[in-house]
Amino acid sequence: MLTSNPPIIPPAPPIHPKDLHPIRLLFESIHNSLAIWPDYAFDGPFSRNSLFGVETVLINDPTGVHHMMVTNASNYVRPAMMARIMRPLIGQGLFLAEGEEWRRQRRLLSSSFTPHNVNILLPHFIAAANDLVRQLDERESANLSKAYQSAALNAVLRALFSMPEQRERDRLGYLVTQYITGPGRPQILDGFAKTDTSFPFTLGKRRAFQRKWNAVVDDVIATRRSAPHDAENRDMLDLLIATHDEKTQQPLAPTEIRDQCATMIFAGYETTARLLFWASYLLTLDQGEQARVADEVNAFPPERVATLGDLEHWPRLRAVLLEALRLYPPVPLLVREPIDDDVIMGETVKRGVQVYISPWVLHRHRKHWQHPTAFIPDRFEGKSAPWTAGGAYLPFGAGPRICIGAVFALAEAQIMLATVLKRYTLAIKSKRPVIPVGRLTIQPSYPPIFKLERAKP
Ligand code: HEM
């Protein structure tokens, strides 16, 4: 399985020999949630902890994950804290829906994410990738972390609304960032809230943001609906407008279309941007691997991609992205609360505790992976959708609530990275390691400057 000898071990925060003291645990949870795990978590199936009276359970084994996310998934809901933070951005959209309402929305939206419909979106990904290299062409070096954020936002907004205007995209991007770094930052009282409307005196700024954000997204949708539209050049808004409930024959209401669009922007752009960043970073650490991927994309250039099937010309690129998702899963922690007491692998899990699944820990688990901390894309060679296999690989979650946008995200990431690697060889001058930092997503400890050397045509 090893491609380079010795294997490349990319940076990670240190692992503590035992559980952290509660004060240190609180500090690390806020500053880098990847740095809270003790050594034994990377060997065992299950662990319990408690932080200021909130009991937490880590499920760290494929059997337990399957029980919680698949067999007994209806017993687990997203915690109130998550709804409090995300509701102003994504309203009543799929991510926060529960129960029968979630089933209805998932059924309706699934039709927009079929491979046939993702094919419709590929020209938008190609256009966004071309915009990215056009911007990079003026430079010899770049902050790719920032560039990928803007490119992934461009891709999702083009895919949703065929939105080519930079100014409009910047306006939406600015608002999302303003929210995440402002009123959307978790507060201590969020952790103690029983519902998403508890402690209403803390919610004023979030509600004000929600009014502004909804008005802006409504405005974008209204502009796009009134503009002349090329029937050949379709987008996700077309698909959502065409969606009808099979049972009632009703179309989606305008507010529902808005909330679903906002959900896709929120769930789809930061995650894919992080994947692109970490995959690029890993390729700077392994120049041999980078050259192999470059050969592949030179043999089948991105502008020839017309269907998802064409992406099969790049198996090595896909394996690199899958390995980047393993080492640096953009969503490092999945959190649920049981509605009723449950028993997972013989352990009682009481109603009200916080149940964690950490793709970060599970992807580096010593019993489930060979050389768990090493960068070895070979391990995914020939495995096209390993996240559906039900093992210890969960970059997109698992079970009925698995990421609806996985095919969308990987298609976008393949096209984006292929376009960059066809044009440039990437390197980083600084020897300072980039440490992954766990927040809502896995971010770099600092944004390294990538050297962009024009690849020979
Ligand atoms: C590399 C990129 C992405 C990663 C790593 C990722 C990861 C995830 C994960 C782990 C979940 C499950 C969360 C949980 O169970 O608590 C999820 C759910 C979801 N994702 Fe993604 N995602 C990505 C891209 C996208 C894109 C591009 C879209 C849409 C355009 C999207 C839309 C969603 C939605 C709507 C859900 C909620 C599904 C539900 O609850 O039924 N994601 N994603």
Coordinates of C-alpha atoms and ligand atoms in Angstrom, one line a residue:
M1 CA 0.0 0.0 0.0
L2 CA 2.9 2.4 0.7
T3 CA 3.8 4.7 -2.3
S4 CA 6.7 6.6 -0.7
N5 CA 9.2 5.2 1.7
P6 CA 9.0 6.4 4.5
P7 CA 5.4 7.5 4.2
I8 CA 4.6 11.2 4.5
I9 CA 3.0 12.1 7.8
P10 CA 1.2 15.4 7.4
P11 CA 0.8 17.7 10.4
A12 CA -1.7 17.2 13.2
P13 CA -2.1 18.6 16.7
P14 CA -0.5 16.6 19.5
I15 CA -2.4 13.7 21.1
H16 CA -2.6 13.8 24.9
P17 CA -1.6 10.7 26.9
K18 CA -4.8 10.9 28.9
D19 CA -8.1 12.9 29.4
L20 CA -7.5 16.7 29.7
H21 CA -8.4 18.6 32.9
P22 CA -11.9 20.2 32.4
I23 CA -10.5 23.8 32.2
R24 CA -8.0 22.7 29.5
L25 CA -10.7 20.7 27.8
L26 CA -12.9 23.8 27.6
F27 CA -10.0 25.9 26.3
E28 CA -9.1 23.4 23.6
S29 CA -12.8 22.8 22.6
I30 CA -13.0 26.6 21.8
H31 CA -9.5 26.9 20.2
N32 CA -9.0 23.6 18.4
S33 CA -11.6 20.9 18.9
L34 CA -9.2 18.4 17.2
A35 CA -6.8 18.7 20.2
I36 CA -9.2 17.5 22.8
W37 CA -8.9 13.7 22.2
P38 CA -6.7 11.5 24.5
D39 CA -4.6 8.8 23.1
Y40 CA -7.0 5.9 24.0
A41 CA -9.7 7.4 21.8
F42 CA -7.6 6.4 18.8
D43 CA -7.7 2.7 19.9
G44 CA -11.1 2.2 21.6
P45 CA -14.7 1.8 20.4
F46 CA -16.4 4.1 23.0
S47 CA -15.6 6.8 25.5
R48 CA -17.5 9.0 28.0
N49 CA -16.7 12.4 29.3
S50 CA -18.4 15.3 31.1
L51 CA -17.9 19.0 30.8
F52 CA -19.5 21.2 33.4
G53 CA -22.4 18.9 33.9
V54 CA -22.9 18.1 30.2
E55 CA -22.3 14.4 29.6
T56 CA -20.8 13.4 26.3
V57 CA -20.3 10.0 24.7
L58 CA -18.0 9.3 21.7
I59 CA -19.1 6.5 19.4
N60 CA -15.9 5.3 17.8
D61 CA -16.6 2.0 16.1
P62 CA -18.4 1.2 12.8
T63 CA -20.9 -1.1 14.5
G64 CA -21.9 1.7 17.0
V65 CA -22.0 4.3 14.2
H66 CA -24.2 2.1 12.1
H67 CA -26.6 1.6 15.1
M68 CA -26.9 5.3 15.7
M69 CA -26.8 6.7 12.2
V70 CA -28.7 3.9 10.4
T71 CA -30.6 1.3 12.5
N72 CA -31.9 3.7 15.2
A73 CA -31.4 7.0 13.4
S74 CA -34.9 8.2 14.1
N75 CA -34.0 8.3 17.8
Y76 CA -31.3 10.9 17.3
V77 CA -31.8 14.6 16.5
R78 CA -29.4 17.6 16.0
P79 CA -28.9 19.4 19.3
A80 CA -30.7 22.7 20.0
M81 CA -27.4 24.5 20.0
M82 CA -26.9 23.7 16.3
A83 CA -30.4 25.0 15.4
R84 CA -29.8 28.2 17.4
I85 CA -26.6 28.9 15.5
M86 CA -27.7 27.9 12.0
R87 CA -31.4 28.7 11.8
P88 CA -30.8 32.4 10.9
L89 CA -28.8 31.3 7.9
I90 CA -30.7 28.3 6.6
G91 CA -34.2 28.7 8.1
Q92 CA -36.4 25.7 7.8
G93 CA -34.2 24.0 5.1
L94 CA -33.2 20.3 5.0
F95 CA -30.2 20.5 7.3
L96 CA -32.2 21.4 10.4
A97 CA -35.5 19.6 9.6
E98 CA -36.4 16.6 11.7
G99 CA -39.0 13.8 11.6
E100 CA -41.7 13.7 9.0
E101 CA -40.9 17.1 7.7
W102 CA -37.3 16.1 7.1
R103 CA -38.4 12.9 5.2
R104 CA -40.6 15.1 3.0
Q105 CA -37.9 17.5 2.2
R106 CA -35.2 14.8 1.6
R107 CA -37.6 13.0 -0.8
L108 CA -38.2 16.2 -2.7
L109 CA -34.6 17.4 -2.9
S110 CA -33.1 14.0 -3.7
S111 CA -34.3 14.4 -7.3
S112 CA -32.1 17.5 -7.7
F113 CA -29.0 15.6 -6.7
T114 CA -29.3 12.6 -9.0
P115 CA -26.2 12.0 -11.3
H116 CA -28.3 13.1 -14.2
N117 CA -29.0 16.5 -12.6
V118 CA -25.4 16.9 -11.3
N119 CA -24.4 16.6 -15.0
I120 CA -26.4 19.7 -15.7
L121 CA -24.3 21.6 -13.1
L122 CA -20.8 20.6 -14.5
P123 CA -20.5 23.6 -16.9
H124 CA -21.0 25.8 -13.8
F125 CA -18.1 24.1 -12.0
I126 CA -15.9 24.4 -15.1
A127 CA -16.7 28.1 -15.4
A128 CA -15.9 28.6 -11.7
A129 CA -12.6 26.7 -12.1
N130 CA -11.7 28.9 -15.1
D131 CA -12.5 32.0 -13.1
L132 CA -10.1 30.8 -10.4
V133 CA -7.1 30.2 -12.7
R134 CA -7.8 33.5 -14.5
Q135 CA -7.4 35.3 -11.2
L136 CA -4.3 33.2 -10.3
D137 CA -2.7 33.8 -13.6
E138 CA -1.7 37.3 -12.6
R139 CA 0.4 36.0 -9.7
E140 CA 3.4 33.9 -8.9
S141 CA 2.1 33.0 -5.5
A142 CA -1.2 33.0 -3.8
N143 CA -3.1 32.4 -0.6
L144 CA -5.0 29.4 -1.9
S145 CA -7.0 29.0 1.3
K146 CA -8.7 32.3 0.5
A147 CA -8.8 31.7 -3.3
Y148 CA -10.6 28.3 -2.8
Q149 CA -13.1 30.0 -0.5
S150 CA -14.1 32.4 -3.2
A151 CA -13.9 29.8 -5.9
A152 CA -16.2 27.3 -4.0
L153 CA -18.7 30.1 -3.3
N154 CA -18.6 31.0 -7.0
A155 CA -19.2 27.3 -7.9
V156 CA -22.2 26.9 -5.6
L157 CA -23.7 30.2 -6.6
R158 CA -23.3 29.5 -10.3
A159 CA -24.7 26.0 -9.8
L160 CA -27.7 27.5 -7.9
F161 CA -28.5 30.6 -9.8
S162 CA -26.2 30.7 -12.9
M163 CA -24.8 33.8 -11.1
P164 CA -21.9 35.2 -13.1
E165 CA -21.8 38.7 -11.5
Q166 CA -18.9 38.9 -9.2
R167 CA -20.4 41.8 -7.2
E168 CA -23.5 39.8 -6.3
R169 CA -21.4 36.8 -5.3
D170 CA -19.2 39.0 -3.1
R171 CA -22.3 40.4 -1.4
L172 CA -23.6 36.9 -0.4
G173 CA -20.1 35.8 0.6
Y174 CA -19.6 38.9 2.7
L175 CA -22.9 38.2 4.6
V176 CA -22.1 34.6 5.3
T177 CA -18.6 35.5 6.7
Q178 CA -20.1 38.4 8.7
Y179 CA -22.5 36.0 10.3
I180 CA -20.1 33.2 11.0
T181 CA -17.5 35.5 12.6
G182 CA -20.1 37.7 14.3
P183 CA -23.6 36.8 15.7
G184 CA -23.2 33.2 14.5
R185 CA -20.2 32.4 16.7
P186 CA -21.2 29.9 19.4
Q187 CA -21.8 31.5 22.8
I188 CA -21.7 29.9 26.3
L189 CA -25.5 30.0 26.7
D190 CA -26.0 28.1 23.4
G191 CA -24.5 25.1 25.1
F192 CA -27.2 25.2 27.9
A193 CA -30.2 26.0 25.6
K194 CA -33.0 23.4 25.6
T195 CA -34.6 24.8 22.4
D196 CA -33.5 27.1 19.6
T197 CA -35.5 30.0 21.1
S198 CA -34.2 29.7 24.7
F199 CA -32.6 32.8 26.2
P200 CA -34.3 35.1 23.7
F201 CA -32.4 38.1 24.9
T202 CA -29.3 36.6 23.3
L203 CA -30.9 36.3 19.9
G204 CA -31.5 39.9 18.8
K205 CA -28.5 40.2 16.5
R206 CA -29.1 36.7 15.0
R207 CA -32.7 37.7 14.2
A208 CA -31.7 41.0 12.7
F209 CA -29.2 39.1 10.5
Q210 CA -31.9 36.6 9.4
R211 CA -34.2 39.4 8.2
K212 CA -31.4 41.0 6.2
W213 CA -30.1 37.7 4.8
N214 CA -33.6 36.4 3.8
A215 CA -34.2 39.7 2.0
V216 CA -30.9 39.4 0.0
V217 CA -31.5 35.8 -1.0
D218 CA -35.1 36.5 -2.0
D219 CA -33.8 39.4 -4.1
V220 CA -31.2 37.2 -5.8
I221 CA -33.9 34.6 -6.6
A222 CA -36.3 37.2 -7.9
T223 CA -33.6 38.7 -10.2
R224 CA -32.6 35.4 -11.6
R225 CA -36.3 34.4 -12.2
S226 CA -37.0 37.6 -14.0
A227 CA -33.9 37.4 -16.2
P228 CA -34.1 35.8 -19.7
H229 CA -32.8 32.3 -19.2
D230 CA -31.2 30.0 -21.7
A231 CA -33.1 26.6 -21.6
E232 CA -29.8 24.9 -22.5
N233 CA -28.0 26.4 -19.5
R234 CA -29.9 25.2 -16.5
D235 CA -29.2 25.4 -12.8
M236 CA -30.4 24.2 -9.5
L237 CA -33.0 26.9 -9.1
D238 CA -34.7 25.5 -12.3
L239 CA -34.7 22.1 -10.7
L240 CA -36.2 23.4 -7.4
I241 CA -38.8 25.3 -9.2
A242 CA -39.8 22.2 -11.2
T243 CA -40.0 20.1 -8.1
H244 CA -43.5 18.9 -7.1
D245 CA -44.6 16.8 -4.1
E246 CA -45.7 13.5 -5.6
K247 CA -48.4 13.1 -2.9
T248 CA -50.0 16.6 -3.1
Q249 CA -48.7 17.8 -6.6
Q250 CA -47.8 21.0 -4.9
P251 CA -44.6 22.9 -6.0
L252 CA -42.2 24.1 -3.3
A253 CA -43.3 27.4 -1.8
P254 CA -41.0 30.5 -2.4
T255 CA -39.9 30.6 1.2
E256 CA -39.0 26.9 1.0
I257 CA -37.0 27.4 -2.2
R258 CA -35.1 30.3 -0.5
D259 CA -34.3 28.3 2.6
Q260 CA -33.1 25.3 0.6
C261 CA -30.9 27.6 -1.5
A262 CA -29.5 29.1 1.6
T263 CA -28.9 25.6 3.0
M264 CA -26.9 24.6 -0.1
I265 CA -24.8 27.7 0.1
F266 CA -24.0 27.2 3.7
A267 CA -23.5 23.4 3.6
G268 CA -21.7 23.4 0.3
Y269 CA -19.2 26.1 0.0
E270 CA -17.0 26.2 3.1
T271 CA -16.8 22.4 3.2
T272 CA -15.7 22.0 -0.4
A273 CA -13.2 25.0 -0.1
R274 CA -11.6 23.2 2.9
L275 CA -11.3 19.9 0.9
L276 CA -9.6 21.8 -1.9
F277 CA -7.2 23.5 0.4
W278 CA -6.1 20.3 2.3
A279 CA -5.8 18.3 -0.9
S280 CA -3.6 21.0 -2.4
Y281 CA -1.5 21.2 0.8
L282 CA -1.0 17.4 0.9
L283 CA 0.2 17.5 -2.8
T284 CA 2.8 20.1 -1.9
L285 CA 4.2 17.7 0.7
D286 CA 4.2 14.8 -1.9
Q287 CA 5.5 16.2 -5.2
G288 CA 5.7 12.7 -6.7
E289 CA 2.0 12.3 -6.2
Q290 CA 1.3 15.8 -7.5
A291 CA 3.2 14.9 -10.7
R292 CA 1.1 11.7 -11.2
V293 CA -2.1 13.6 -10.8
A294 CA -0.8 16.3 -13.2
D295 CA -0.1 13.6 -15.8
E296 CA -3.6 12.3 -15.5
V297 CA -5.2 15.7 -16.0
N298 CA -2.9 16.5 -18.9
A299 CA -4.0 13.3 -20.6
F300 CA -7.7 14.3 -20.2
P301 CA -8.0 18.1 -19.7
P302 CA -10.9 19.4 -17.6
E303 CA -12.5 21.3 -20.5
R304 CA -13.4 17.9 -22.0
V305 CA -15.6 17.0 -19.0
A306 CA -19.2 16.7 -20.1
T307 CA -20.6 14.1 -17.8
L308 CA -19.8 12.6 -14.4
G309 CA -18.5 9.5 -16.3
D310 CA -15.7 11.7 -17.7
L311 CA -14.3 12.1 -14.2
E312 CA -13.3 8.5 -14.3
H313 CA -10.3 9.6 -16.4
W314 CA -8.8 10.9 -13.1
P315 CA -8.7 7.9 -10.7
R316 CA -5.5 9.2 -9.0
L317 CA -7.0 12.7 -8.4
R318 CA -10.1 11.1 -6.9
A319 CA -7.9 8.9 -4.6
V320 CA -6.0 12.0 -3.4
L321 CA -9.3 13.8 -2.7
L322 CA -10.6 10.8 -0.8
E323 CA -7.4 10.6 1.2
A324 CA -7.6 14.3 2.0
L325 CA -11.2 13.8 3.2
R326 CA -9.8 11.0 5.5
L327 CA -6.9 13.0 6.9
Y328 CA -8.7 16.3 7.1
P329 CA -12.4 15.7 7.1
P330 CA -14.0 19.1 6.5
V331 CA -16.7 18.3 9.1
P332 CA -14.7 16.9 12.0
L333 CA -17.5 16.3 14.5
L334 CA -21.1 15.0 14.1
V335 CA -23.3 15.7 17.2
R336 CA -26.7 14.2 18.1
E337 CA -29.0 14.0 21.1
P338 CA -31.1 10.8 21.8
I339 CA -34.8 11.4 22.1
D340 CA -35.1 8.2 24.2
D341 CA -32.6 6.2 26.2
D342 CA -30.7 3.8 24.0
V343 CA -28.1 1.0 24.2
I344 CA -25.2 1.2 21.8
M345 CA -22.8 -1.8 21.7
G346 CA -23.9 -2.8 25.3
E347 CA -23.4 0.8 26.7
T348 CA -26.5 2.7 27.9
V349 CA -26.8 6.1 26.3
K350 CA -29.3 8.3 28.3
R351 CA -31.7 10.8 26.8
G352 CA -30.2 14.3 26.9
V353 CA -26.5 13.3 26.7
Q354 CA -24.6 14.7 23.7
V355 CA -23.5 11.9 21.4
Y356 CA -20.4 12.5 19.2
I357 CA -19.1 10.8 16.2
S358 CA -15.7 12.3 15.2
P359 CA -14.7 11.6 11.6
W360 CA -11.3 13.1 12.7
V361 CA -10.8 10.4 15.3
L362 CA -12.4 7.5 13.4
H363 CA -10.4 8.3 10.3
R364 CA -7.2 8.0 12.4
H365 CA -8.3 5.0 14.4
R366 CA -5.4 2.5 14.8
K367 CA -7.7 -0.6 14.6
H368 CA -9.4 0.4 11.4
W369 CA -6.6 1.9 9.3
Q370 CA -3.0 0.9 8.4
H371 CA -0.6 3.7 8.9
P372 CA -3.5 5.9 10.0
T373 CA -1.6 9.2 10.1
A374 CA 0.2 8.8 6.8
F375 CA -0.8 10.2 3.4
I376 CA -1.5 7.2 1.2
P377 CA -3.9 7.8 -1.6
D378 CA -3.3 4.2 -2.8
R379 CA -5.7 3.0 -0.1
F380 CA -8.6 4.4 -2.1
E381 CA -7.4 3.2 -5.5
G382 CA -10.4 1.5 -7.2
K383 CA -12.9 2.6 -4.5
S384 CA -15.2 5.1 -6.1
A385 CA -17.6 5.9 -3.2
P386 CA -16.0 4.4 -0.1
W387 CA -18.1 6.6 2.2
T388 CA -21.2 4.4 1.4
A389 CA -19.4 1.2 2.5
G390 CA -20.4 1.5 6.2
G391 CA -16.9 1.2 7.6
A392 CA -14.7 3.7 9.5
Y393 CA -14.8 6.3 6.7
L394 CA -17.4 9.0 7.2
P395 CA -16.5 12.3 5.5
F396 CA -20.1 12.8 4.4
G397 CA -21.7 11.3 7.5
A398 CA -23.8 8.1 7.2
G399 CA -27.3 6.7 7.1
P400 CA -30.4 8.5 6.0
R401 CA -28.9 11.9 6.8
I402 CA -25.7 11.3 4.8
C403 CA -24.6 14.4 2.9
I404 CA -27.0 15.0 0.0
G405 CA -24.3 16.9 -1.9
A406 CA -21.5 14.4 -1.8
V407 CA -21.6 13.7 -5.6
F408 CA -21.9 17.5 -6.3
A409 CA -19.0 18.3 -4.0
L410 CA -16.6 15.7 -5.4
A411 CA -17.4 16.6 -9.0
E412 CA -16.8 20.2 -8.2
A413 CA -13.5 19.5 -6.3
Q414 CA -12.2 17.2 -9.1
I415 CA -12.9 19.8 -11.8
M416 CA -11.5 22.6 -9.7
L417 CA -8.3 20.8 -8.6
A418 CA -7.7 19.4 -12.1
T419 CA -7.9 22.9 -13.6
V420 CA -5.4 24.2 -11.1
L421 CA -3.0 21.3 -11.5
K422 CA -3.1 21.4 -15.3
R423 CA -2.0 25.0 -15.1
Y424 CA 0.4 25.1 -12.1
T425 CA 2.8 23.0 -10.0
L426 CA 2.1 23.9 -6.4
A427 CA 4.7 24.3 -3.7
I428 CA 5.0 26.1 -0.4
K429 CA 8.1 28.0 0.5
S430 CA 7.6 28.1 4.3
K431 CA 8.8 25.1 6.3
R432 CA 6.3 26.0 9.0
P433 CA 3.8 23.2 9.2
V434 CA 0.1 24.0 8.7
I435 CA -1.7 22.6 11.7
P436 CA -5.4 21.6 11.3
V437 CA -7.7 23.6 13.6
G438 CA -11.1 22.2 14.4
R439 CA -14.0 24.6 14.3
L440 CA -17.2 24.0 12.5
T441 CA -14.9 22.8 9.7
I442 CA -11.1 22.0 9.7
Q443 CA -9.2 25.2 9.0
P444 CA -5.5 25.8 8.6
S445 CA -3.6 27.3 11.5
Y446 CA -2.4 30.0 9.1
P447 CA -3.0 30.4 5.4
P448 CA 0.3 29.4 3.7
I449 CA 1.4 31.2 0.6
F450 CA 1.5 28.7 -2.3
K451 CA 4.1 29.2 -5.1
L452 CA 2.4 28.8 -8.5
E453 CA 4.9 27.6 -11.1
R454 CA 3.3 27.6 -14.6
A455 CA 3.2 23.9 -15.7
K456 CA 4.7 23.3 -19.2
P457 CA 1.9 23.1 -21.8
Ligands
HEM1 C1 -16.5 18.2 0.7 C2 -17.6 18.8 0.8 C3 -18.7 18.3 1.8 C4 -18.5 17.6 3.0 C5 -17.2 17.1 3.6 C6 -19.8 17.5 3.5 C7 -20.1 16.8 4.7 C8 -21.4 16.6 5.2 C9 -21.7 15.8 6.4 C10 -20.6 15.2 7.3 C11 -23.0 15.9 6.6 C12 -23.8 15.1 7.7 C13 -23.9 16.0 8.9 C14 -24.5 15.2 10.1 O1 -24.9 14.1 9.9 O2 -24.6 15.8 11.1 C15 -23.6 16.7 5.5 C16 -24.9 16.9 5.4 C17 -25.4 17.8 4.4 N1 -24.7 18.3 3.3 FE1 -22.8 18.1 3.0 N2 -20.7 18.1 2.7 C18 -20.1 18.6 1.6 C19 -20.6 19.3 0.6 C20 -22.0 19.6 0.4 C21 -22.5 20.2 -0.7 C22 -21.8 20.7 -2.0 C23 -23.9 20.4 -0.5 C24 -25.0 21.0 -1.3 C25 -24.8 21.6 -2.5 C26 -24.1 19.8 0.8 C27 -25.4 19.7 1.4 C28 -25.6 19.1 2.6 C29 -26.9 19.0 3.2 C30 -28.2 19.7 2.7 C31 -26.8 18.2 4.4 C32 -27.9 17.8 5.3 C33 -28.6 16.5 4.8 C34 -29.7 16.0 5.7 O3 -29.7 16.3 6.9 O4 -30.5 15.3 5.2 N3 -23.0 19.3 1.3 N4 -22.6 17.1 4.7

